Short mmCIF file of C-alpha atoms in Angstrom, two decimals:
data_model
loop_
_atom_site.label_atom_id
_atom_site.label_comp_id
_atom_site.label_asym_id
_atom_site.label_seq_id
_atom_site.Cartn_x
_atom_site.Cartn_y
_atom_site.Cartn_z
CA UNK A 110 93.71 42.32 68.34
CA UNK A 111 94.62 40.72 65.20
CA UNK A 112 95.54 37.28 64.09
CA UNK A 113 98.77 36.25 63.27
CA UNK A 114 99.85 32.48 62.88
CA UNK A 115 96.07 31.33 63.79
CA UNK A 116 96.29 32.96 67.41
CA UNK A 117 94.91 36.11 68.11
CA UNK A 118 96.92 38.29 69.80
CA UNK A 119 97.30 42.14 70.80
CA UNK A 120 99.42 43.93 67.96
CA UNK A 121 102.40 44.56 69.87
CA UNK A 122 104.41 42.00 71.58
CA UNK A 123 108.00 41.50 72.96
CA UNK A 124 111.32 40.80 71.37
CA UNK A 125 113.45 39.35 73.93
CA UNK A 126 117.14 40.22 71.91
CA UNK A 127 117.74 42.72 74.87
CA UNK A 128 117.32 39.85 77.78
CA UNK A 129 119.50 37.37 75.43
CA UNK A 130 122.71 39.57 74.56
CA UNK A 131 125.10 41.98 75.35
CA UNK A 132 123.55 43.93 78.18
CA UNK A 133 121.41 41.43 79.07
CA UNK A 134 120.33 40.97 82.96
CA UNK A 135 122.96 39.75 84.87
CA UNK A 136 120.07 38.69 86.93
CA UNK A 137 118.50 35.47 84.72
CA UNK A 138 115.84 35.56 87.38
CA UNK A 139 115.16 39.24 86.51
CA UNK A 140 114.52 38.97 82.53
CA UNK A 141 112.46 35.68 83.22
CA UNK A 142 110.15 38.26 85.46
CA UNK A 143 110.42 40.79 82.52
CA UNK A 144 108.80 38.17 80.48
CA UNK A 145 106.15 37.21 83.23
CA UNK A 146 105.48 41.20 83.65
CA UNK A 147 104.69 40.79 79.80
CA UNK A 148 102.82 38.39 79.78
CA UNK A 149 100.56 39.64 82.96
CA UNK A 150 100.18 42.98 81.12
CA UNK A 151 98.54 41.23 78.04
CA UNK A 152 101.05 40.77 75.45
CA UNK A 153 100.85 37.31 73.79
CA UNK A 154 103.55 36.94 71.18
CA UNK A 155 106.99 36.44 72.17
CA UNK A 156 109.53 36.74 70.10
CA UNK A 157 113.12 35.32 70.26
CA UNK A 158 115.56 33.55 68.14
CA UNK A 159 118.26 30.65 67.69
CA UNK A 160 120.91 33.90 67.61
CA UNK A 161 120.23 35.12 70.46
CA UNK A 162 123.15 33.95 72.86
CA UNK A 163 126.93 35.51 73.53
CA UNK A 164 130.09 33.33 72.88
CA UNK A 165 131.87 32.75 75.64
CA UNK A 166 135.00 32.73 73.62
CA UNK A 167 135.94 33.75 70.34
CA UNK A 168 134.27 32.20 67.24
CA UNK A 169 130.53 31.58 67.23
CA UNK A 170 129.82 30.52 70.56
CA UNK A 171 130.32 26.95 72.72
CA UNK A 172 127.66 24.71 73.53
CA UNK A 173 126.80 26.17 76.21
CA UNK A 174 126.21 29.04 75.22
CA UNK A 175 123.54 28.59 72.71
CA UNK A 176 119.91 28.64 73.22
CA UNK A 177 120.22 31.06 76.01
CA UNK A 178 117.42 33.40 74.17
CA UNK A 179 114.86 30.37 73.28
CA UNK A 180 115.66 28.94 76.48
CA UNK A 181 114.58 31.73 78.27
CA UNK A 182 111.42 31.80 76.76
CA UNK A 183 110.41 28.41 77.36
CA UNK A 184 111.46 28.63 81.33
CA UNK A 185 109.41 31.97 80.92
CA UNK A 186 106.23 29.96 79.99
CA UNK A 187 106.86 27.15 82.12
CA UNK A 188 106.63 29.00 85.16
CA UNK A 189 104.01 31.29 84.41
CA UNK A 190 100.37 30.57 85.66
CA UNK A 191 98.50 32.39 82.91
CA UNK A 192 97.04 30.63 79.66
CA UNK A 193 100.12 29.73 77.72
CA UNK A 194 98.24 28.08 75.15
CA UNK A 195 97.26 31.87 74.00
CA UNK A 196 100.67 32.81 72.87
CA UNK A 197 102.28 32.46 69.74
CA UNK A 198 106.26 32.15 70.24
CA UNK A 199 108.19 33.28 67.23
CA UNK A 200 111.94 32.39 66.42
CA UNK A 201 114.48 33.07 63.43
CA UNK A 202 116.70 30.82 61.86
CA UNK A 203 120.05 31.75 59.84
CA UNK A 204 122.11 33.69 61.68
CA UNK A 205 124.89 33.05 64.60
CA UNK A 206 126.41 35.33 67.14
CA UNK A 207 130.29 35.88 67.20
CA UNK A 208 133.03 36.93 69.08
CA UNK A 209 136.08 38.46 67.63
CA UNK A 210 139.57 37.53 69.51
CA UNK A 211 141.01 40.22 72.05
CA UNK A 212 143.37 42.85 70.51
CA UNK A 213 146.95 42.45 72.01
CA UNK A 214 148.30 45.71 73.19
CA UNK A 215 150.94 47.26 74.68
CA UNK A 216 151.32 50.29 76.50
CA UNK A 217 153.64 53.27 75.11
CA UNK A 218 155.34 55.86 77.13
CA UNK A 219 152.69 58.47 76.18
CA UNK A 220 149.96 56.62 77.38
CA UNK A 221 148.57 55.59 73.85
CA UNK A 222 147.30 52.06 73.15
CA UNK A 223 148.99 50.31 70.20
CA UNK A 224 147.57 46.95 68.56
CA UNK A 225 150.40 44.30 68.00
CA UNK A 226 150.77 45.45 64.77
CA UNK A 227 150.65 49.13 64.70
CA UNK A 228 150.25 51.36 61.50
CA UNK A 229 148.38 48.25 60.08
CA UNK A 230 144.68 46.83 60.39
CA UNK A 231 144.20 44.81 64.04
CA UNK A 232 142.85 41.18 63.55
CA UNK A 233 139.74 43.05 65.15
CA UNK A 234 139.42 45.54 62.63
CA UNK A 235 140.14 42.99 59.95
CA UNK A 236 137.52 40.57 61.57
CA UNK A 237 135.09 43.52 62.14
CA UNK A 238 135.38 44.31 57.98
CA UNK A 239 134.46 40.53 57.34
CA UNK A 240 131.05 40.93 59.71
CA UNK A 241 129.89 43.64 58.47
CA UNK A 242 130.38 42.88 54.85
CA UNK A 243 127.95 40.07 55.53
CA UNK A 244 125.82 41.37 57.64
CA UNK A 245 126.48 45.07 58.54
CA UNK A 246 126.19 44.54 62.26
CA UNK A 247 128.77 44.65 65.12
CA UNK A 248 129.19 45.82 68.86
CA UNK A 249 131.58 45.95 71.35
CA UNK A 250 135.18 47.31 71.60
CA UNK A 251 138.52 46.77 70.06
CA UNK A 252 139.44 43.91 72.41
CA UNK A 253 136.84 41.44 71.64
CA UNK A 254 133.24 42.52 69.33
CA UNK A 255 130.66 41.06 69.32
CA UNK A 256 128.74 40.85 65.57
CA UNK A 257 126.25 38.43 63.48
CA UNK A 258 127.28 35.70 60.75
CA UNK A 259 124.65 34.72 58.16
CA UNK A 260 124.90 31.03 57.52
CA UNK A 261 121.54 30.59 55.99
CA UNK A 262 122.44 27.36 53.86
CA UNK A 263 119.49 24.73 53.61
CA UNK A 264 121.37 22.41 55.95
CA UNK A 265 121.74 25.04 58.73
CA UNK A 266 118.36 25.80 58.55
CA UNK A 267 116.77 22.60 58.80
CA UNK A 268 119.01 22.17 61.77
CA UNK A 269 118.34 25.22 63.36
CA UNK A 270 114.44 25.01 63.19
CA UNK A 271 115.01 21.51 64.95
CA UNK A 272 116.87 22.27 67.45
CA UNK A 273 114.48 25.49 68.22
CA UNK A 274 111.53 23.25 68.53
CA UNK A 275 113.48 21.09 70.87
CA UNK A 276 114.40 23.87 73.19
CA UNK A 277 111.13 25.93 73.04
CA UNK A 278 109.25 22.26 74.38
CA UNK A 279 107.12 21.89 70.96
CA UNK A 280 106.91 19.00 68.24
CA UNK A 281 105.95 21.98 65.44
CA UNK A 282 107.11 25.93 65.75
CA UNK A 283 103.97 27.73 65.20
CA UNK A 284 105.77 31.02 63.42
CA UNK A 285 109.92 30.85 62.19
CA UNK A 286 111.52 33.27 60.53
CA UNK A 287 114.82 33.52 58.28
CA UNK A 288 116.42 36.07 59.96
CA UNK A 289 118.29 37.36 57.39
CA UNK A 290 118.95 36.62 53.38
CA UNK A 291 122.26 35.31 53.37
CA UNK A 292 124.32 36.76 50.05
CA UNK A 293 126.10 33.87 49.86
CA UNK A 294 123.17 31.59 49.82
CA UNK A 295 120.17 31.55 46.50
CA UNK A 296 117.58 32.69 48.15
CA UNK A 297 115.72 30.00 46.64
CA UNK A 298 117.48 27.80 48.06
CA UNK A 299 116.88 29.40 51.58
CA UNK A 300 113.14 29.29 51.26
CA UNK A 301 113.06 25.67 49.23
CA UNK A 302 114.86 24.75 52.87
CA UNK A 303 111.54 26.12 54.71
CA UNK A 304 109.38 25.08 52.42
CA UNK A 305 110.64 21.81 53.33
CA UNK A 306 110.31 22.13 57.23
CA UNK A 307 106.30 23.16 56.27
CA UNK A 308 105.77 20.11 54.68
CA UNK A 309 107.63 18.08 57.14
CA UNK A 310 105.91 19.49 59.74
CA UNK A 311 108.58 21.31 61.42
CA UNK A 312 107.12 24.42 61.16
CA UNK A 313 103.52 25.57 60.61
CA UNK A 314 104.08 29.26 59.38
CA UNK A 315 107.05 31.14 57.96
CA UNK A 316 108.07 34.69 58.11
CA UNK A 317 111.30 36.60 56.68
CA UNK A 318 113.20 39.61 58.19
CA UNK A 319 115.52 42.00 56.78
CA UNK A 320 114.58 41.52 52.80
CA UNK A 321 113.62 43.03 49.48
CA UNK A 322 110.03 43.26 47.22
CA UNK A 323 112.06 40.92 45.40
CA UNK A 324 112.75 38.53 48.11
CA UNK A 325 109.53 38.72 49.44
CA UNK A 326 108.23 37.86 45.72
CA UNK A 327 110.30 34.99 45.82
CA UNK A 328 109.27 34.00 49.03
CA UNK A 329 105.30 34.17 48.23
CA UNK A 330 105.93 31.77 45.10
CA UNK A 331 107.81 28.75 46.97
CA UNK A 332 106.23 28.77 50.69
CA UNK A 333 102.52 29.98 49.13
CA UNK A 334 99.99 29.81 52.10
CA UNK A 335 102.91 28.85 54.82
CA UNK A 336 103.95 32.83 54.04
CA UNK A 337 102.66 35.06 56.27
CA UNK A 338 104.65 38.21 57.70
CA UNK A 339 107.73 40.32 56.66
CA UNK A 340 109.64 41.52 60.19
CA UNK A 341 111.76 44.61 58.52
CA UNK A 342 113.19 47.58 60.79
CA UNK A 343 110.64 50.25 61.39
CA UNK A 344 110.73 53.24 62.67
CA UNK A 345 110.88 57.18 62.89
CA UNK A 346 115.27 56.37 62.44
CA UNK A 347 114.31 54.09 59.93
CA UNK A 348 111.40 54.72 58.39
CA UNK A 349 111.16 51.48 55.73
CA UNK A 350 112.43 53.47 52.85
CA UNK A 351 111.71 50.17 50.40
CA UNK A 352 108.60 50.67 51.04
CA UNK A 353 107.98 46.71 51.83
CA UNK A 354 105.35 47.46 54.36
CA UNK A 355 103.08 48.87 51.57
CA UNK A 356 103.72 46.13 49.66
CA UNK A 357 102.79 43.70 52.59
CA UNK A 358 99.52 45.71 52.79
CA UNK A 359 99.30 45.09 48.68
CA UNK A 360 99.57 41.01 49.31
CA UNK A 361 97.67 40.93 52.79
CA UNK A 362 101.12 40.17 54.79
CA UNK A 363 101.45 40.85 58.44
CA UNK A 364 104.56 43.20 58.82
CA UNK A 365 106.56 42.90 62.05
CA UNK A 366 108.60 45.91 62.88
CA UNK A 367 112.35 45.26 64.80
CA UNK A 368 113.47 47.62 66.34
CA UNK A 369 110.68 49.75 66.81
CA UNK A 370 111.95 52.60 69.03
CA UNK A 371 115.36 53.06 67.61
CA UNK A 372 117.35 49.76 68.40
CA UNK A 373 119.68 49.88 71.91
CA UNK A 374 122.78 48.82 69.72
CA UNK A 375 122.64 51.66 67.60
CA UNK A 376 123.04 55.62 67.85
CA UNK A 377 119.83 57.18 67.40
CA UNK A 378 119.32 60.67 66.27
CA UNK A 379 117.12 62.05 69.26
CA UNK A 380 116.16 64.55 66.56
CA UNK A 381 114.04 62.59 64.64
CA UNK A 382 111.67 62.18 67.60
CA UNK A 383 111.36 65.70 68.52
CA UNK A 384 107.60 65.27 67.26
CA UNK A 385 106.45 62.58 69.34
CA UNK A 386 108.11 64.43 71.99
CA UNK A 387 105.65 67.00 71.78
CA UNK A 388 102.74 64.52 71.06
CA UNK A 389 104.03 62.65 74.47
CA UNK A 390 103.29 65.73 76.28
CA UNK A 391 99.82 66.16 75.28
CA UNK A 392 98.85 62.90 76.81
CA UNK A 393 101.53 62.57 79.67
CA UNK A 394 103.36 60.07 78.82
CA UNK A 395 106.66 58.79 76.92
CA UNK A 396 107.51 59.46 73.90
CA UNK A 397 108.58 55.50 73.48
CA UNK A 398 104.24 55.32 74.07
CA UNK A 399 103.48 57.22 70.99
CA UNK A 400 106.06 56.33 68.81
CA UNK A 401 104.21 52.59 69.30
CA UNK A 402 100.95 53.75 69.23
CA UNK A 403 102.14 55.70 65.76
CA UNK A 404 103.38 52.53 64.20
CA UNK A 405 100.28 50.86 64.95
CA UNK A 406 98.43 53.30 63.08
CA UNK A 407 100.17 52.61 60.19
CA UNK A 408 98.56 49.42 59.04
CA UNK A 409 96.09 47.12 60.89
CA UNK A 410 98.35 44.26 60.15
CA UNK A 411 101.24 45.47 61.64
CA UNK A 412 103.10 44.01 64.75
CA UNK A 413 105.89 45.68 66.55
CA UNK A 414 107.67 43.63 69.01
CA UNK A 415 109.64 46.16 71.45
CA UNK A 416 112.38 44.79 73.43
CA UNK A 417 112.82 45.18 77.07
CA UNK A 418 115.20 44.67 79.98
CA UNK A 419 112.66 45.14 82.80
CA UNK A 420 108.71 45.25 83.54
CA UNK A 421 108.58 48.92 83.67
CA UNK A 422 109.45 49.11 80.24
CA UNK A 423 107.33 46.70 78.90
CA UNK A 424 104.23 47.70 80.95
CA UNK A 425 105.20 50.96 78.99
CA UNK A 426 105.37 49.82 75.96
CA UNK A 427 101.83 48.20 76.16
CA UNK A 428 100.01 50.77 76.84
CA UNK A 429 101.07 52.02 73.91
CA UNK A 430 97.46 49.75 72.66
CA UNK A 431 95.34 51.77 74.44
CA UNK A 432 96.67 55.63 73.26
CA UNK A 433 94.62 56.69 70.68
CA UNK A 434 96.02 59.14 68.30
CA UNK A 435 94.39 62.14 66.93
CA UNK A 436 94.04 62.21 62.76
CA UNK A 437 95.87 65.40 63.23
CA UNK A 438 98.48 64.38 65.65
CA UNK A 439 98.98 61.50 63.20
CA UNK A 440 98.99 64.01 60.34
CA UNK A 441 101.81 65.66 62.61
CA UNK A 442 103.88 62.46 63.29
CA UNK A 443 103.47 61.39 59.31
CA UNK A 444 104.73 64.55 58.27
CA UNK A 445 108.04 64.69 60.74
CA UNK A 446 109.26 61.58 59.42
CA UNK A 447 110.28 61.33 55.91
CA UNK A 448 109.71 58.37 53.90
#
């Protein structure tokens, strides 16, 4: 247990991205039960965002589509029957979900599948190039991707962190993030907009994801006290080679790890896990268990918030609080991943 935005809560949560986008439950019944199965196992920080929807149709999603993550969530807690006032619900601010349009195509004699301009860049490709030059991050298929847009202006904050409180059923959001440092943004400017949501009363804690020792300088200056936790990727694919979770540990930050196990929208190399592998099989169980249980190891303020598209997983996953490693299995595990 550890505290973390004045609850106390177990060290590893849930993210919910993987009940929210593509691949989510078709079921809405079944990831609202995920969340219950959570919940019931002892987890007690939820974690979601205002990204955390699918457009419908091209562009960055209709209004109905958003809040579909957050909303979740809150219909989670609503219909639960355990002690809801015990968990802390995160969110993120500064990022949308889009859709690129659908490649047309024709079929040629030989079977191949041309875009309407062949021997020249699709409007998917071309759309896919402006994504991830902001923000590195798309999936899908040539007829329609899914990807992320930073829009982390001061204006779209404050607006986002609004209408989060609204659809998570609070008057202040006890943890938000910035989910991202927009490049097109100061990010000055970005955390003068949070700083203003503190004092309003908006938001009683803030946290940033996917930044810098120079962002998270900045960040300490402007928000001060309201500054509490860094959520970077972690993990034996990516083992934090900025080294910001030491320098969390240097300023007594909480560190959050995404992505904990690998992330299910990106190719893992199975390699890299060969260790805990052989760890796993010491204690009989998964090797998703230890690499969790390694993390934790790592720093006693350190979250990690695995994601999870049914209650087998996350019942998994949880245990992962109650394996204790070795010194010289952790010895072993620190030495197969290379920071």
């Amino acid at each position: 247990m550890a505290q973390l935005a004045g609850f106390e809560t177990p060290r590893l949560g849930m993210g919910t991205m993987a009940l929210a986008i593509e691949g989510r439950p078709t079921d809405r019944a079944e990831a609202i039960d995920t969340i219950h199965a959570a919940l019931d196992e002892g987890v007690r920080y939820l974690d979601t965002a205002w990204s955390y929807y699918l457009p419908s149709r091209p562009g960055t999603g209709e209004p109905e589509d958003l809040g579909y993550g957050e909303q979740l969530v809150y219909d989670a807690l609503r219909t639960w029957d355990g002690p809801r006032d015990e968990v802390l619900v995160a969110t993120k601010t500064g990022w949308l979900r889009t859709l690129s349009a659908p490649v047309a195509v024709e079929t040629v004699a030989d079977g191949e599948m041309l875009g309407n301009n062949a021997g020249s860049d699709s409007d998917a490709d071309q759309n896919r190039a402006v994504i991830a030059d902001r923000t590195g991050a798309v999936s899908g298929n040539a007829f329609g991707e899914y990807g992320w847009q930073a829009d982390a202006r001061p204006e779209t904050i404050i607006l986002q962190a609004k209408e989060s409180a609204l659809r998570l059923g609070v008057d202040t959001l006890s943890l938000l993030y910035s989910h991202c440092n927009d490049p097109q943004v100061p990010y000055d400017e970005q955390m003068g907009a949070f700083r203003q949501l503190v004092d309003e009363g908006v938001v009683r804690y803030v946290g940033i994801s996917r930044v810098n020792a120079d962002d998270i300088e900045t960040a300490n200056a402007i928000l001060e006290d309201a500054f509490i936790a860094v959520q970077n990727q972690f993990s034996p694919s990516y083992p934090d080679p900025d080294h910001t979770l030491e320098y969390c540990e240097q300023l007594g930050l909480a560190f959050v790890c995404w992505s904990p196990l690998g992330g299910f929208l990106d190719k893992v190399d199975q390699r890299r896990y060969d260790a805990f592998r052989t760890v796993a099989a010491v204690h009989d169980c998964s090797y998703q268990r230890v690499v969790l249980a390694w993390e934790l190891a790592q720093y006693d303020q350190l979250f990690t918030i695995p994601s999870a598209r049914n209650p087998h997983e996350i019942k998994d996953s949880f245990a992962a609080t109650r394996l204790v490693l070795t010194p010289d299995e952790l010895r072993f595990l620190n030495a197969s991943v290379s920071r």
